[in-house]
PDB file of C-alpha atoms in Angstrom:
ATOM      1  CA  UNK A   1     196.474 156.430  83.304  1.00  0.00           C
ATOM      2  CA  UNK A   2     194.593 157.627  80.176  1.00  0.00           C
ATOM      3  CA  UNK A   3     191.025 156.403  80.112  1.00  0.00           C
ATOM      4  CA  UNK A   4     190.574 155.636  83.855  1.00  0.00           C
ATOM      5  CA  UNK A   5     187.719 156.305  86.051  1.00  0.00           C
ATOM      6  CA  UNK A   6     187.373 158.578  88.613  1.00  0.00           C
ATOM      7  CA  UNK A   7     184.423 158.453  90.862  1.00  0.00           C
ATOM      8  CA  UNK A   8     184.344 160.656  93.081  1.00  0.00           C
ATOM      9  CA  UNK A   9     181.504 162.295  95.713  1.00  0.00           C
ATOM     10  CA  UNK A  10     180.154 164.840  93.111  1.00  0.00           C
ATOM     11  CA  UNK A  11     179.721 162.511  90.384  1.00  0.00           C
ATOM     12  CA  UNK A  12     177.700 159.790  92.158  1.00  0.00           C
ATOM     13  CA  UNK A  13     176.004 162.631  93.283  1.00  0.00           C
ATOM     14  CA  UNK A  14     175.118 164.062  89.927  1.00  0.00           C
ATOM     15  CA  UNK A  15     174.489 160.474  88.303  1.00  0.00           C
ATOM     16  CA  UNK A  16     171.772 159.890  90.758  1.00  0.00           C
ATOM     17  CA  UNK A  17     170.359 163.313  89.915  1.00  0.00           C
ATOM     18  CA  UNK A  18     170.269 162.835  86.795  1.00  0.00           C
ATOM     19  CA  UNK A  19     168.983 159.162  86.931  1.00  0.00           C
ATOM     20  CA  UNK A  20     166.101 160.813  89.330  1.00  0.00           C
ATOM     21  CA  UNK A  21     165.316 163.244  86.327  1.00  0.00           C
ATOM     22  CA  UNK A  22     165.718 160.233  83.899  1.00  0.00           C
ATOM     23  CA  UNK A  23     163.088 158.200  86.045  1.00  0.00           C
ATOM     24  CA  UNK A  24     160.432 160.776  86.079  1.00  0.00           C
ATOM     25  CA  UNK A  25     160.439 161.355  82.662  1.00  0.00           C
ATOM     26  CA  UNK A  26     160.275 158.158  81.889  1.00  0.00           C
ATOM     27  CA  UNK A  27     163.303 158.483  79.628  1.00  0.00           C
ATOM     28  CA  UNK A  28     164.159 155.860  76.705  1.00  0.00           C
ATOM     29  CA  UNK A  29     167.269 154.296  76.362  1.00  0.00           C
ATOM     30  CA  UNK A  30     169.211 156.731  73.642  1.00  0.00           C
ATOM     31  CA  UNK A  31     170.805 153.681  71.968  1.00  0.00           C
ATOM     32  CA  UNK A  32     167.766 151.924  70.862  1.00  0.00           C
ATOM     33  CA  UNK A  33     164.909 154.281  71.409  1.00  0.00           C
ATOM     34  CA  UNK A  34     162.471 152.125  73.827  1.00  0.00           C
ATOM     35  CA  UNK A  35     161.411 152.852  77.181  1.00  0.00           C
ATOM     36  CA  UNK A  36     162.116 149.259  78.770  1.00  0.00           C
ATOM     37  CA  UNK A  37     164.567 151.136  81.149  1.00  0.00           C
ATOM     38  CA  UNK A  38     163.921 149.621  84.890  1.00  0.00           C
ATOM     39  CA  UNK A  39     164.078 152.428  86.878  1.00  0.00           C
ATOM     40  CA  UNK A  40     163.260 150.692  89.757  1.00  0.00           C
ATOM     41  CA  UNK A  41     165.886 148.009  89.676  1.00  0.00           C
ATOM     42  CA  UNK A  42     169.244 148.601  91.798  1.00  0.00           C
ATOM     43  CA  UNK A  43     172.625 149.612  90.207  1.00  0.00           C
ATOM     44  CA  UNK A  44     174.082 146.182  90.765  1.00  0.00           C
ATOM     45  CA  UNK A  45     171.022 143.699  89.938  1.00  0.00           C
ATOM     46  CA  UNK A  46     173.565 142.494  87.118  1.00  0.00           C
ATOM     47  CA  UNK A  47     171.112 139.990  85.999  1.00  0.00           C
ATOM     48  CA  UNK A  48     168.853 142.530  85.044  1.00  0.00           C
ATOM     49  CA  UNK A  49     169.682 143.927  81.832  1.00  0.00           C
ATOM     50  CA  UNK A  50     166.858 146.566  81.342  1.00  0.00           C
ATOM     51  CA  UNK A  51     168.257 148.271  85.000  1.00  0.00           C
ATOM     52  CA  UNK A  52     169.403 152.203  84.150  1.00  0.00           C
ATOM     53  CA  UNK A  53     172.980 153.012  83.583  1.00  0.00           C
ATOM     54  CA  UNK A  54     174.505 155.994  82.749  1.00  0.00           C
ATOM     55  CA  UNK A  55     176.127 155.710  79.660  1.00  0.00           C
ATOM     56  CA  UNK A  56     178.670 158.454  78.230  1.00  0.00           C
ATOM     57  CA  UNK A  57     178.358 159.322  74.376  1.00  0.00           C
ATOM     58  CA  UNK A  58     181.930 159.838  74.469  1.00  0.00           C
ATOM     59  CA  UNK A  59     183.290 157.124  76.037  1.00  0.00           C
ATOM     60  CA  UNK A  60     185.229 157.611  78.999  1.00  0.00           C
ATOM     61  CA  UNK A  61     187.836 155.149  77.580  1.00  0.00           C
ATOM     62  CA  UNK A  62     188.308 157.718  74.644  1.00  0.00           C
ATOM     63  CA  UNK A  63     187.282 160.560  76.613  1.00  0.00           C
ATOM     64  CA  UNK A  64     188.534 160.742  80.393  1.00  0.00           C
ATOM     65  CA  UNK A  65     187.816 164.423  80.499  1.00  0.00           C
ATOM     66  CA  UNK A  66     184.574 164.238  79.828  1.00  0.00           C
ATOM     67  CA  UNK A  67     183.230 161.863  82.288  1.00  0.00           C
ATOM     68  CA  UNK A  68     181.911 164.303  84.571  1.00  0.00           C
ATOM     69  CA  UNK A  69     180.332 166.627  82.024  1.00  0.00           C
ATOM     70  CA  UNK A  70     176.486 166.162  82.231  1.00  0.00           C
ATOM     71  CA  UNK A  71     176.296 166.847  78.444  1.00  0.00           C
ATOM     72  CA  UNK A  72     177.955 164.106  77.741  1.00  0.00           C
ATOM     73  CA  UNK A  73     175.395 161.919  79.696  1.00  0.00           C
ATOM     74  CA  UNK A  74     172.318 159.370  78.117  1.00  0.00           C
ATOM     75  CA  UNK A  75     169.951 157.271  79.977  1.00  0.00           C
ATOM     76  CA  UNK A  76     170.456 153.781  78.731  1.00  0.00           C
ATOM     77  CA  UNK A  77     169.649 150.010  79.308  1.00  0.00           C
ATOM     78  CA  UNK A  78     172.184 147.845  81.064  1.00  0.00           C
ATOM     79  CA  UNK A  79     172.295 145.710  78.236  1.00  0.00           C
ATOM     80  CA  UNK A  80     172.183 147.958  75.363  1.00  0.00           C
ATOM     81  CA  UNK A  81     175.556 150.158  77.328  1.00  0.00           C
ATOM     82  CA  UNK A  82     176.691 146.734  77.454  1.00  0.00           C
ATOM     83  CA  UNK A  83     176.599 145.785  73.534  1.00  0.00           C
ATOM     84  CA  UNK A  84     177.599 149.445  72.940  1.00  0.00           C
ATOM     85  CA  UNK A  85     181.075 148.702  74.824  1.00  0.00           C
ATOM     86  CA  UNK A  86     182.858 151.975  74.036  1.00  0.00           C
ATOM     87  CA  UNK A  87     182.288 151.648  69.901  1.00  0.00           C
ATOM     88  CA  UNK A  88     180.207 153.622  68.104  1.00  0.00           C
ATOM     89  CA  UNK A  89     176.243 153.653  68.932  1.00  0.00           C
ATOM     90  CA  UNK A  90     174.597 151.697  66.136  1.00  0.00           C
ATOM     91  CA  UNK A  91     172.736 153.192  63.322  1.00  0.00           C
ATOM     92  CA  UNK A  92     169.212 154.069  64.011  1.00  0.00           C
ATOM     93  CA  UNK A  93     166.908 152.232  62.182  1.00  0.00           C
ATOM     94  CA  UNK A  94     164.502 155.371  61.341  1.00  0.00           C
ATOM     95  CA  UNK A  95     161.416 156.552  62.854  1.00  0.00           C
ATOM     96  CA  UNK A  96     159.576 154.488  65.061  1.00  0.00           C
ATOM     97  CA  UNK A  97     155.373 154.746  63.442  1.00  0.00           C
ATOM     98  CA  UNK A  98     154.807 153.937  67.426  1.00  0.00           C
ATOM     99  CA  UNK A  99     157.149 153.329  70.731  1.00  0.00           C
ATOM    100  CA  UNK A 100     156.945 149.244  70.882  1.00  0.00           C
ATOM    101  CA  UNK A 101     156.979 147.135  73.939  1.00  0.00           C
TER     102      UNK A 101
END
């Protein structure tokens, strides 16, 4: 089926590499630019919508073939990903004179 998931060994594999890497850069959430991303939090603390998620630029609804390219990879905040769906990220609002908390 178009669209569908695959997780597989590698990929869990890579997305906690990557969410290692993520963690000790302290890396923002791309889709709304503040650093409110709970590293720290477990993958399913659903309640917690500042836990890390991997989210895909190109959706993996719209993109299958992509899911396992790194590139295609963003740290992100449960609840931003969430909002996002699989639409377009929304606008940026400019440059940020400071990171807020």
């Amino acid at each position: 089926m178009a669209g569908e998931r695959k997780t597989t060994r590698a990929f869990v594999k890579g997305r906690d590499k990557f969410r290692d890497r993520c963690a000790a850069e302290n890396a923002c959430c791309w889709l709304c630019g503040m650093s409110h991303i709970d590293y720290e939090a477990p993958y399913d603390d659903y309640k917690n919508d500042d836990r890390f998620q991997l989210d895909h630029v190109y959706p993996v609804s719209t993109h299958p073939e992509m899911q396992h390219d790194a590139t295609n990879w963003r740290a992100s905040a449960a609840g931003c990903n969430r909002e996002r769906g699989n639409g377009d990220p929304h606008p940026p609002l400019g440059l940020l004179s400071r990171q807020w908390s």
